[in-house]
Amino acid sequence: MGLNTFGHLFRITTFGESHGAGIGVVIDGCPSGLPLDEEFIQQELDRRKPGQSRIVTQRKESDSCIIQSGVFEGVTTGSPISMYIPNEDQKSADYEHIAHVFRPSHADYTWSAKYGTRDYRGGGRSSARETAARVAAGAIAKLLLNKHKISISAYVSQVGEISIPSDWNGSLETIEENAVRCPHPVTAENMERLILDVRKAGDTIGGKVSCVIQGCPPGLGQPVFGKLQADLAAAMMGINAAKGFEYGSGFEAIKMRGSQHNDAFYTENGLVKTRTNFSGGIQGGISNGMPITFHVAFKPVATIMQEQLTVDDSGQEAIAKGKGRHDPCVVPRAVPIVEAMAALVIADHILLMRSDKLSL
Amino acid sequence: MGLNTFGHLFRITTFGESHGAGIGVVIDGCPSGLPLDEEFIQQELDRRKPGQSRIVTQRKESDSCIIQSGVFEGVTTGSPISMYIPNEDQKSADYEHIAHVFRPSHADYTWSAKYGTRDYRGGGRSSARETAARVAAGAIAKLLLNKHKISISAYVSQVGEISIPSDWNGSLETIEENAVRCPHPVTAENMERLILDVRKAGDTIGGKVSCVIQGCPPGLGQPVFGKLQADLAAAMMGINAAKGFEYGSGFEAIKMRGSQHNDAFYTENGLVKTRTNFSGGIQGGISNGMPITFHVAFKPVATIMQEQLTVDDSGQEAIAKGKGRHDPCVVPRAVPIVEAMAALVIADHILLMRSDKLSL
Amino acid sequence: MGLNTFGHLFRITTFGESHGAGIGVVIDGCPSGLPLDEEFIQQELDRRKPGQSRIVTQRKESDSCIIQSGVFEGVTTGSPISMYIPNEDQKSADYEHIAHVFRPSHADYTWSAKYGTRDYRGGGRSSARETAARVAAGAIAKLLLNKHKISISAYVSQVGEISIPSDWNGSLETIEENAVRCPHPVTAENMERLILDVRKAGDTIGGKVSCVIQGCPPGLGQPVFGKLQADLAAAMMGINAAKGFEYGSGFEAIKMRGSQHNDAFYTENGLVKTRTNFSGGIQGGISNGMPITFHVAFKPVATIMQEQLTVDDSGQEAIAKGKGRHDPCVVPRAVPIVEAMAALVIADHILLMRSDKLSL
Amino acid sequence: MGLNTFGHLFRITTFGESHGAGIGVVIDGCPSGLPLDEEFIQQELDRRKPGQSRIVTQRKESDSCIIQSGVFEGVTTGSPISMYIPNEDQKSADYEHIAHVFRPSHADYTWSAKYGTRDYRGGGRSSARETAARVAAGAIAKLLLNKHKISISAYVSQVGEISIPSDWNGSLETIEENAVRCPHPVTAENMERLILDVRKAGDTIGGKVSCVIQGCPPGLGQPVFGKLQADLAAAMMGINAAKGFEYGSGFEAIKMRGSQHNDAFYTENGLVKTRTNFSGGIQGGISNGMPITFHVAFKPVATIMQEQLTVDDSGQEAIAKGKGRHDPCVVPRAVPIVEAMAALVIADHILLMRSDKLSL
């Protein structure tokens, strides 16, 4: 049970390594009758792909997605949808020098300890390249959610010490207007400058991605182990470099009183709403119809262009130094990945909800 | 698919409501040959049970656990282990006044929206009483982990603004010596005083539980969707009132440089170790043999002894006011729940790891 | 992963041993809003329980079912439904003489080899007593199917050499009118006489149960691994003593030509039907709206009242001789079990079907 | 939940349609360290592929398998293994005439009823072409079983009325020596002649495949819903055209007495064995170390070269007549499919067994 499958009813199984033939995903459980907008899928992949701006890795991949099954005359049939993204610009030679060295804070050592063998080229299966497959699948989940008038917007809210002003309440429509994917233009500029400085120093830096899901009906999520926040947390903590997850008030709730934190209900046009949203749109594990909000912390990328003391696979001291092409900060490219994983969770619960009641 | 089952190979299914006949759990996948220390299971339940100190709810439940199956002559047989905890002190009358009122930040509204019906007595299935079943199951997972020399210690690290000093590095053996379950005695006293003050004001307060897992072999966790931190996050975010999860450096990683954050490897007595542990014992989703560390944020309990404006199930304005017996702060009793869920995750991955390699 | 759970969306987990405290089941995934007719559940259990006639085991069990959760004011809430059936008449002393002996064609040896230990009392978990839990769960599945106007009727079609005439096409309403549960009265009498003769000789005999499911909509079943016949086969072959499964034409199809076997379509009142039903109501793994028909072969019960040469758990020759109370023929009591398992499969696929299409 | 995944720990997910781009499979859960003999995988595919003899369909497919992931330097890494088989000789035009016609005893009607749309070309996802993916995956399962000294041999035991003499006890090594895959040469000749006659008449015929699994350790299988025969039955009944499954004595057990049917235990060289094997190597759902034997009934292929009265998707009467290239009898090509599915089940239970006991 390799656990390369994600989801309950809308399930994806990904495969492929960073420097193998390619990366792919099989979606099982996508309902029939969904028109498949291939251009949109490619756009989503383009948002994640390397080489798209000067603050990300310069590996050149077109990330062209081939749909191999499950679609007939442009519409899903209910059969598994397989998508394949060939690798084009793998430079395995960049990794031969670390075939026996355990790079600090990478998966080299743990993978070797686990499997007794590993594909050392570019991190193999542990590479964030695998997330391309998730973005492709997430694009289809988004097409499904569009039909339910649900939208998902993630953005970079912090890089290092620089964060969007806490009282900011602007539009999310500008997210894609800068390379950082921060909707606050001034902050975006500062973030970009910081990332370039860090890269120049051969270093990397952490960041935070925030996400808002709008249009969810009340009733998504299962009350005990399938709480919506639990599935979202698993989805987010399954992304490479993620270190923390919080929803609604998150870690701030620790300091709050119940009288502050409780979200008062009221009705508007026959809909039940809350005046505040510390609940982050989820109560008792179930969506309440308010926007779902959450944040994900990402660590600085482990590959730095500096010499680091480490050990090799025979236990001897060794030096690791980054070679190849890497991101100085993961969050700009993490934005579409966070959205994709969120879309997969919500699409899954849309289908799960269909079995809640005796009569639909 | 109600998702009342947790785990891949070591699986638990819980059932029962706060004010029904009782609460229970079926464990499927516990290996045969484990001596079952019933006294230990009861001790774990006693750590979670209500009425154990003056800072928790005064509901009186002995939480006596009846083992119904899966054990023969004191040893597990490989068959499902069913455990049942009868409810004794349910006072359903305390809830009749809220049968039609949606209490703020409770699951009342979302549950009604989802299922079209609900057991309003004490939160029904959404009550934290359900976690007693998890603690019973977690106790058996702990017995399994003991055989692998793995230990789990959770403790309260923050209540409101009061937290253990950040440079503290003391013993965890004093956790159970105070009602708050904070291993730093002075901080514990301050926390307890704060909780009592808050309760006196008819209010509630949030807190943080930290956890350390020691003795894990390298190799636990699966590299993609079954990352150890993803399963831990799902486990923790499935606990009532949890708002955030982070492991290792967590949200602090956002501000760090890669050169600071990377954990340098070295060898000691033939074992690979890291000089720092910002990775929190997990790299690439797989344990590296260092202590696994994580933190869980909990919100203030939603039931407060104050009048709150809300709506009822016909959409009319209504007043909610807490009645009955409730916790002013959830974290002291959350400690054994966090440990139980962590134990379930680790036991599950201990079994999963047995299929990693062709030869064991 | 003990695999004590059955089903995809409508899932049951059973627990308990023949001579332990009791037998139980947790149903997870039953939709909310289903009125729970407890009397009906008990009736179904009574059809399976021991001691109901002179041709079955004389163990005395009332098989009274206690519903522990998931129901509020007589209606399902969407929460797990736990049902418990205490054991009352276990006579463990009947089994002490075989604690170390491997009874021929029982699970004694295989269980010991697998788990290194076993609960030898009455077969422990391997006893058909476990199926009481399935019948209780199946009763709830039947209540769900009633709402969809689907009915399930199983009956004994063969005992030893005696079978219902192949050209018989009578009513299934008489099934419960005799102890054998054969709807053809003359055959039923012959079967009963045979069973009594066999028992008098200290022997046992095999039989066949046939089943018809009426009222299924077209569209149940998934086209590849979730074929309706695959799930039904797994359900039936999971019943103790089952040796074979066939649906529609079954093993007779081996001798047929395609031109004979193909079921011609026609329409009647706007419904698509087939003139023959060699397909047994399933084509390509999916129900076609015609009656679903299948047959299950059962072996003679392994416990006979004769001395048999065998070995004990130290590998020494030993004598096994049946003691206690046993069925001379399993099929009369297998009828409600076959119905229960069929009901669970169909209820599960009714829920699965809700996710087939984009729009319901 | 499209149920295109099979297995518990050793899991395969297949995708692809008969006349789409290709067919594929992702294996998740294959342990690391298994040398992958690509030639063997291709040989297995060649045994199933069309056009291999004059008694099977003449569609020309090389069925060349491309391994896309999960292997490094010829050895499995523990990552998902993706295999892809491009379609080469699809002639979709052969199917345009039946785009709106429901062919008798095909999945045309049921698929349309289920999904509201279908890929009518060559049966789309319902085509037996999908089983190529299973054979590729099964080949890897066989490589795993080889390491455990387990071997699987299936063969044709009956075609129409012609079957291997019941007292035959010859070698299985001659199975591949004739086009029918029947190890009894005289019977094989008769079968082949019958199949050719049937095809000449534009008709098709049913058959039976028998299978023997040798070398299984005692202890495979789980005692309740995961009985080895239940998983094997699901595996076999999930193969296109399968109508029945029986193991050991199978349907013959109906007529037997317990005193005949019970398999007496004895020990030989310290191993527990049985003198007869009516149990088919499985007792209480768990392997006992004796050869596992089972039989699968297959119906005559639904596509016949004769005119058949049917209806179209508007409910009007229509004529269906087979066009294109089809098998007159499915069993010769079903042999490698039966073996593949059996191998997947056994490999899965080999891994499941690793979690049975506390100590390995």
Short mmCIF file of C-alpha atoms in Angstrom, two decimals, chain A:
data_model
loop_
_atom_site.label_atom_id
_atom_site.label_comp_id
_atom_site.label_asym_id
_atom_site.label_seq_id
_atom_site.Cartn_x
_atom_site.Cartn_y
_atom_site.Cartn_z
CA MET A 1 0.00 0.00 0.00
CA GLY A 2 2.16 2.77 -1.34
CA LEU A 3 -0.50 5.40 -0.69
CA ASN A 4 -0.04 7.04 -4.06
CA THR A 5 -3.83 7.36 -4.26
CA PHE A 6 -5.68 10.39 -2.87
CA GLY A 7 -9.41 10.82 -2.33
CA HIS A 8 -12.44 8.77 -1.38
CA LEU A 9 -14.82 8.91 -4.36
CA PHE A 10 -13.00 11.28 -6.69
CA ARG A 11 -9.65 9.50 -6.52
CA ILE A 12 -6.34 10.23 -8.13
CA THR A 13 -3.31 7.97 -8.39
CA THR A 14 -0.09 9.62 -9.46
CA PHE A 15 3.09 8.04 -10.79
CA GLY A 16 6.46 9.05 -12.20
CA GLU A 17 9.80 10.44 -11.14
CA SER A 18 11.63 13.69 -11.68
CA HIS A 19 14.12 12.27 -14.14
CA GLY A 20 12.27 9.24 -15.50
CA ALA A 21 10.23 9.14 -18.68
CA GLY A 22 7.43 11.30 -17.34
CA ILE A 23 4.83 12.06 -14.73
CA GLY A 24 1.21 11.00 -14.80
CA VAL A 25 -2.07 10.61 -13.01
CA VAL A 26 -5.16 8.44 -13.27
CA ILE A 27 -8.42 9.96 -12.06
CA ASP A 28 -10.99 7.37 -11.07
CA GLY A 29 -14.48 8.47 -10.09
CA CYS A 30 -14.95 11.58 -12.19
CA PRO A 31 -18.65 11.59 -13.14
CA SER A 32 -19.66 11.24 -16.78
CA GLY A 33 -20.94 14.24 -18.70
CA LEU A 34 -18.27 16.80 -17.79
CA PRO A 35 -17.00 18.73 -20.81
CA LEU A 36 -13.22 18.61 -20.62
CA ASP A 37 -11.59 21.94 -21.40
CA GLU A 38 -8.06 20.84 -22.33
CA GLU A 39 -6.87 24.38 -22.72
CA PHE A 40 -7.78 25.11 -19.12
CA ILE A 41 -5.87 22.04 -17.93
CA GLN A 42 -2.80 23.25 -19.82
CA GLN A 43 -3.16 26.75 -18.35
CA GLU A 44 -3.16 25.33 -14.86
CA LEU A 45 -0.04 23.32 -15.64
CA ASP A 46 1.59 26.43 -17.04
CA ARG A 47 1.00 28.20 -13.74
CA ARG A 48 3.02 25.50 -11.99
CA LYS A 49 5.66 24.78 -14.58
CA PRO A 50 9.31 25.68 -14.14
CA GLY A 51 10.94 28.52 -16.04
CA GLN A 52 7.89 30.78 -16.05
CA SER A 53 9.62 33.74 -14.35
CA ARG A 54 13.01 34.82 -13.08
CA ILE A 55 12.23 33.87 -9.45
CA VAL A 56 11.71 30.19 -10.12
CA THR A 57 13.84 27.28 -11.35
CA GLN A 58 15.01 27.59 -14.94
CA ARG A 59 14.47 23.93 -15.84
CA LYS A 60 12.69 24.01 -19.20
CA GLU A 61 9.62 21.84 -19.32
CA SER A 62 6.64 22.47 -21.57
CA ASP A 63 4.60 20.23 -19.25
CA SER A 64 2.37 19.27 -22.14
CA CYS A 65 -0.38 17.05 -20.93
CA ILE A 66 -1.61 14.08 -22.98
CA ILE A 67 -5.08 12.80 -22.10
CA GLN A 68 -5.00 9.06 -22.72
CA SER A 69 -8.43 7.82 -21.71
CA GLY A 70 -11.81 8.53 -20.16
CA VAL A 71 -12.94 11.18 -22.62
CA PHE A 72 -15.08 10.71 -25.72
CA GLU A 73 -16.01 13.53 -28.05
CA GLY A 74 -14.73 16.06 -25.49
CA VAL A 75 -16.83 14.83 -22.57
CA THR A 76 -15.96 12.55 -19.65
CA THR A 77 -17.46 9.07 -19.91
CA GLY A 78 -17.19 7.94 -16.29
CA SER A 79 -14.10 5.85 -17.11
CA PRO A 80 -10.69 6.56 -15.59
CA ILE A 81 -9.01 9.63 -17.03
CA SER A 82 -5.31 9.11 -17.52
CA MET A 83 -3.05 12.08 -18.13
CA TYR A 84 0.62 11.90 -18.97
CA ILE A 85 3.28 14.60 -18.95
CA PRO A 86 6.57 13.50 -20.57
CA ASN A 87 9.77 14.80 -18.98
CA GLU A 88 11.80 16.79 -21.46
CA ASP A 89 14.64 18.61 -19.76
CA GLN A 90 15.91 16.16 -17.19
CA LYS A 91 19.66 16.56 -16.63
CA SER A 92 20.45 13.49 -14.64
CA ALA A 93 24.16 14.19 -14.80
CA ASP A 94 23.55 17.04 -12.36
CA TYR A 95 22.82 14.43 -9.74
CA GLU A 96 25.53 11.81 -10.19
CA HIS A 97 27.76 13.55 -7.70
CA ILE A 98 25.12 13.05 -5.01
CA ALA A 99 24.25 9.45 -5.83
CA HIS A 100 25.79 8.37 -2.53
CA VAL A 101 25.52 11.58 -0.52
CA PHE A 102 22.59 12.37 1.76
CA ARG A 103 21.65 16.00 1.07
CA PRO A 104 20.56 17.77 4.30
CA SER A 105 16.79 18.06 4.76
CA HIS A 106 16.09 16.11 1.60
CA ALA A 107 14.49 12.68 1.39
CA ASP A 108 17.74 10.98 0.37
CA TYR A 109 18.49 9.35 3.69
CA THR A 110 14.94 8.47 4.66
CA TRP A 111 14.18 6.99 1.25
CA SER A 112 17.32 4.83 1.38
CA ALA A 113 16.48 3.70 4.89
CA LYS A 114 12.96 2.83 3.83
CA TYR A 115 13.45 1.08 0.51
CA GLY A 116 17.10 0.03 0.52
CA THR A 117 17.45 1.62 -2.90
CA ARG A 118 16.54 4.90 -4.53
CA ASP A 119 16.38 6.77 -7.79
CA TYR A 120 18.75 9.59 -6.85
CA ARG A 121 18.18 11.60 -10.03
CA GLY A 122 16.54 14.84 -9.03
CA GLY A 123 14.93 13.38 -5.97
CA GLY A 124 13.20 10.70 -7.99
CA ARG A 125 9.69 10.21 -6.76
CA SER A 126 10.24 12.68 -3.88
CA SER A 127 10.68 15.55 -6.30
CA ALA A 128 8.06 18.28 -6.41
CA ARG A 129 7.87 17.48 -10.09
CA GLU A 130 5.29 14.85 -9.08
CA THR A 131 2.92 17.71 -8.21
CA ALA A 132 2.47 18.48 -11.91
CA ALA A 133 0.26 15.40 -12.01
CA ARG A 134 -1.79 16.76 -9.13
CA VAL A 135 -2.26 20.08 -10.88
CA ALA A 136 -3.52 18.32 -14.00
CA ALA A 137 -5.99 16.32 -11.93
CA GLY A 138 -6.92 19.38 -9.89
CA ALA A 139 -7.78 21.22 -13.10
CA ILE A 140 -10.43 18.60 -13.83
CA ALA A 141 -11.69 18.88 -10.25
CA LYS A 142 -11.96 22.64 -10.80
CA LEU A 143 -14.02 22.07 -13.96
CA LEU A 144 -16.36 19.95 -11.85
CA LEU A 145 -16.53 22.62 -9.14
CA ASN A 146 -17.26 25.31 -11.74
CA LYS A 147 -20.47 23.42 -12.50
CA HIS A 148 -21.34 23.81 -8.81
CA LYS A 149 -20.34 27.49 -8.81
CA ILE A 150 -17.47 26.88 -6.42
CA SER A 151 -14.22 28.77 -6.92
CA ILE A 152 -10.81 28.43 -5.30
CA SER A 153 -8.17 31.16 -5.03
CA ALA A 154 -4.79 30.69 -3.43
CA TYR A 155 -2.11 33.35 -3.14
CA VAL A 156 1.20 34.09 -1.47
CA SER A 157 0.58 35.96 1.77
CA GLN A 158 4.09 35.89 3.22
CA VAL A 159 7.71 35.40 2.16
CA GLY A 160 10.27 35.49 4.96
CA GLU A 161 9.36 38.45 7.16
CA ILE A 162 7.37 40.18 4.46
CA SER A 163 3.64 39.67 4.59
CA ILE A 164 0.47 41.29 3.28
CA PRO A 165 -0.76 43.94 5.76
CA SER A 166 -3.08 42.23 8.21
CA ASP A 167 -5.89 44.72 7.61
CA TRP A 168 -5.77 44.26 3.83
CA ASN A 169 -9.05 43.22 2.30
CA GLY A 170 -8.48 43.76 -1.39
CA SER A 171 -9.38 41.88 -4.51
CA LEU A 172 -7.96 38.46 -5.30
CA GLU A 173 -8.19 39.14 -9.00
CA THR A 174 -4.68 40.52 -9.21
CA ILE A 175 -3.00 37.34 -7.97
CA GLU A 176 -1.69 36.35 -11.38
CA GLU A 177 -0.42 39.82 -12.21
CA ASN A 178 2.98 39.33 -10.66
CA ALA A 179 5.53 36.54 -10.53
CA VAL A 180 5.14 36.01 -6.78
CA ARG A 181 1.37 35.54 -6.97
CA CYS A 182 0.69 38.01 -4.17
CA PRO A 183 -2.47 40.08 -4.71
CA HIS A 184 -1.08 43.10 -2.85
CA PRO A 185 1.16 44.84 -5.44
CA VAL A 186 3.55 46.65 -3.11
CA THR A 187 4.08 43.58 -0.98
CA ALA A 188 4.57 41.53 -4.13
CA GLU A 189 7.40 43.78 -5.22
CA ASN A 190 9.09 43.53 -1.85
CA MET A 191 8.73 39.78 -1.87
CA GLU A 192 10.22 39.47 -5.33
CA ARG A 193 13.20 41.62 -4.35
CA LEU A 194 13.76 39.50 -1.26
CA ILE A 195 13.63 36.27 -3.25
CA LEU A 196 16.18 37.60 -5.75
CA ASP A 197 18.49 38.71 -2.93
CA VAL A 198 18.24 35.34 -1.27
CA ARG A 199 19.01 33.55 -4.48
CA LYS A 200 21.98 35.75 -5.12
CA ALA A 201 23.31 34.65 -1.71
CA GLY A 202 22.96 31.02 -2.82
CA ASP A 203 20.26 30.62 -0.25
CA THR A 204 16.50 29.91 -0.13
CA ILE A 205 13.59 31.21 1.95
CA GLY A 206 10.23 30.06 3.31
CA GLY A 207 6.77 31.45 2.72
CA LYS A 208 3.06 31.12 3.29
CA VAL A 209 0.21 30.39 0.91
CA SER A 210 -3.34 31.39 1.84
CA CYS A 211 -6.47 30.05 0.19
CA VAL A 212 -10.15 30.99 -0.04
CA ILE A 213 -12.85 28.65 -1.32
CA GLN A 214 -16.07 30.41 -2.23
CA GLY A 215 -19.50 29.05 -3.06
CA CYS A 216 -19.47 25.80 -1.09
CA PRO A 217 -22.91 24.64 -0.05
CA PRO A 218 -23.38 23.87 3.64
CA GLY A 219 -22.98 20.17 4.32
CA LEU A 220 -19.57 19.30 2.85
CA GLY A 221 -17.39 17.16 5.11
CA GLN A 222 -18.01 14.18 7.35
CA PRO A 223 -18.33 14.70 11.12
CA VAL A 224 -15.63 12.47 12.58
CA PHE A 225 -12.49 11.36 10.72
CA GLY A 226 -13.58 12.87 7.41
CA LYS A 227 -13.82 16.40 8.74
CA LEU A 228 -13.32 18.84 5.89
CA GLN A 229 -10.37 20.44 7.70
CA ALA A 230 -8.82 17.01 8.24
CA ASP A 231 -8.97 16.17 4.56
CA LEU A 232 -7.70 19.63 3.63
CA ALA A 233 -4.87 19.32 6.15
CA ALA A 234 -3.84 15.93 4.77
CA ALA A 235 -3.98 17.35 1.25
CA MET A 236 -1.82 20.33 2.13
CA MET A 237 0.66 18.51 4.36
CA GLY A 238 1.14 16.08 1.50
CA ILE A 239 2.65 18.86 -0.60
CA ASN A 240 6.44 18.94 -0.64
CA ALA A 241 7.98 21.44 1.82
CA ALA A 242 4.71 22.14 3.68
CA LYS A 243 5.31 22.52 7.43
CA GLY A 244 2.00 23.71 8.84
CA PHE A 245 -1.71 24.03 8.20
CA GLU A 246 -4.35 26.16 9.88
CA TYR A 247 -7.91 27.12 8.96
CA GLY A 248 -10.06 30.04 9.99
CA SER A 249 -8.53 31.61 13.09
CA GLY A 250 -5.84 28.93 13.15
CA PHE A 251 -3.04 29.32 15.65
CA GLU A 252 -4.45 32.72 16.64
CA ALA A 253 -7.36 30.89 18.29
CA ILE A 254 -5.02 29.81 21.07
CA LYS A 255 -5.09 33.29 22.52
CA MET A 256 -8.79 33.97 22.08
CA ARG A 257 -11.78 33.74 24.39
CA GLY A 258 -14.90 31.84 23.33
CA SER A 259 -16.90 35.06 23.54
CA GLN A 260 -14.61 36.58 20.90
CA HIS A 261 -14.16 33.52 18.74
CA ASN A 262 -17.76 32.34 18.38
CA ASP A 263 -19.28 33.33 15.05
CA ALA A 264 -22.79 34.70 15.58
CA PHE A 265 -25.42 33.36 13.19
CA TYR A 266 -27.91 35.53 11.33
CA THR A 267 -30.06 35.06 8.25
CA GLU A 268 -29.91 37.02 5.03
CA ASN A 269 -32.27 36.32 2.15
CA GLY A 270 -33.19 33.07 3.79
CA LEU A 271 -29.58 31.95 4.04
CA VAL A 272 -27.90 31.27 7.36
CA LYS A 273 -24.65 33.23 7.66
CA THR A 274 -22.17 34.19 10.36
CA ARG A 275 -21.10 37.76 11.23
CA THR A 276 -17.48 36.80 11.71
CA ASN A 277 -15.71 33.79 10.18
CA PHE A 278 -13.19 32.56 12.72
CA SER A 279 -14.62 29.13 11.90
CA GLY A 280 -13.10 29.46 8.44
CA GLY A 281 -16.31 28.23 6.87
CA ILE A 282 -16.23 24.88 8.68
CA GLN A 283 -18.06 23.89 11.88
CA GLY A 284 -17.89 20.40 13.33
CA GLY A 285 -15.96 19.33 10.26
CA ILE A 286 -18.77 20.39 7.93
CA SER A 287 -18.94 23.44 5.67
CA ASN A 288 -21.41 26.12 6.76
CA GLY A 289 -21.68 28.03 3.48
CA MET A 290 -19.27 30.82 4.44
CA PRO A 291 -15.93 31.13 2.61
CA ILE A 292 -13.51 28.40 3.58
CA THR A 293 -10.15 29.91 4.49
CA PHE A 294 -6.86 28.26 5.33
CA HIS A 295 -3.12 28.90 5.34
CA VAL A 296 -0.13 26.67 4.60
CA ALA A 297 3.43 27.26 5.81
CA PHE A 298 6.29 26.24 3.53
CA LYS A 299 9.90 25.80 4.56
CA PRO A 300 12.86 27.18 2.62
CA VAL A 301 13.88 24.86 -0.22
CA ALA A 302 16.51 22.40 0.99
CA THR A 303 18.77 22.71 -2.04
CA ILE A 304 21.07 25.69 -1.48
CA MET A 305 24.09 26.78 -3.50
CA GLN A 306 26.39 26.52 -0.51
CA GLU A 307 28.62 23.79 0.80
CA GLN A 308 27.06 21.78 3.60
CA LEU A 309 28.62 19.14 5.82
CA THR A 310 26.77 15.84 5.69
CA VAL A 311 27.31 12.07 5.45
CA ASP A 312 27.22 9.60 2.60
CA ASP A 313 25.53 6.22 2.40
CA SER A 314 28.50 4.49 3.97
CA GLY A 315 28.28 6.82 6.97
CA GLN A 316 31.35 8.86 6.01
CA GLU A 317 31.49 12.64 6.22
CA ALA A 318 30.79 14.30 2.90
CA ILE A 319 30.08 17.68 1.38
CA ALA A 320 26.78 18.46 -0.34
CA LYS A 321 26.50 21.41 -2.65
CA GLY A 322 23.52 22.23 -4.80
CA LYS A 323 23.96 21.92 -8.53
CA GLY A 324 21.32 22.08 -11.19
CA ARG A 325 18.33 24.40 -11.31
CA HIS A 326 16.24 25.05 -8.25
CA ASP A 327 13.62 27.38 -6.81
CA PRO A 328 14.91 29.92 -4.29
CA CYS A 329 11.40 30.06 -2.75
CA VAL A 330 8.69 27.50 -3.25
CA VAL A 331 5.53 29.52 -2.68
CA PRO A 332 4.94 31.18 -6.06
CA ARG A 333 4.76 27.78 -7.73
CA ALA A 334 2.99 26.25 -4.71
CA VAL A 335 -0.07 28.45 -5.33
CA PRO A 336 -1.55 26.31 -8.15
CA ILE A 337 -0.64 23.14 -6.24
CA VAL A 338 -2.52 24.32 -3.14
CA GLU A 339 -5.50 25.16 -5.35
CA ALA A 340 -5.34 21.79 -7.08
CA MET A 341 -5.26 19.83 -3.84
CA ALA A 342 -8.08 21.94 -2.41
CA ALA A 343 -10.14 21.36 -5.55
CA LEU A 344 -9.62 17.60 -5.27
CA VAL A 345 -10.81 17.62 -1.65
CA ILE A 346 -13.90 19.68 -2.38
CA ALA A 347 -14.85 17.70 -5.50
CA ASP A 348 -14.51 14.53 -3.47
CA HIS A 349 -16.83 15.84 -0.76
CA ILE A 350 -19.34 17.07 -3.33
CA LEU A 351 -19.68 13.44 -4.41
CA LEU A 352 -19.58 12.08 -0.85
CA MET A 353 -22.44 14.42 0.10
CA ARG A 354 -24.68 12.70 -2.42
CA SER A 355 -24.97 9.73 -0.07
CA ASP A 356 -25.76 11.63 3.11
CA LYS A 357 -29.52 11.45 2.98
CA LEU A 358 -32.03 8.81 2.01
CA SER A 359 -33.65 11.15 -0.49
CA LEU A 360 -31.53 13.48 -2.56
#
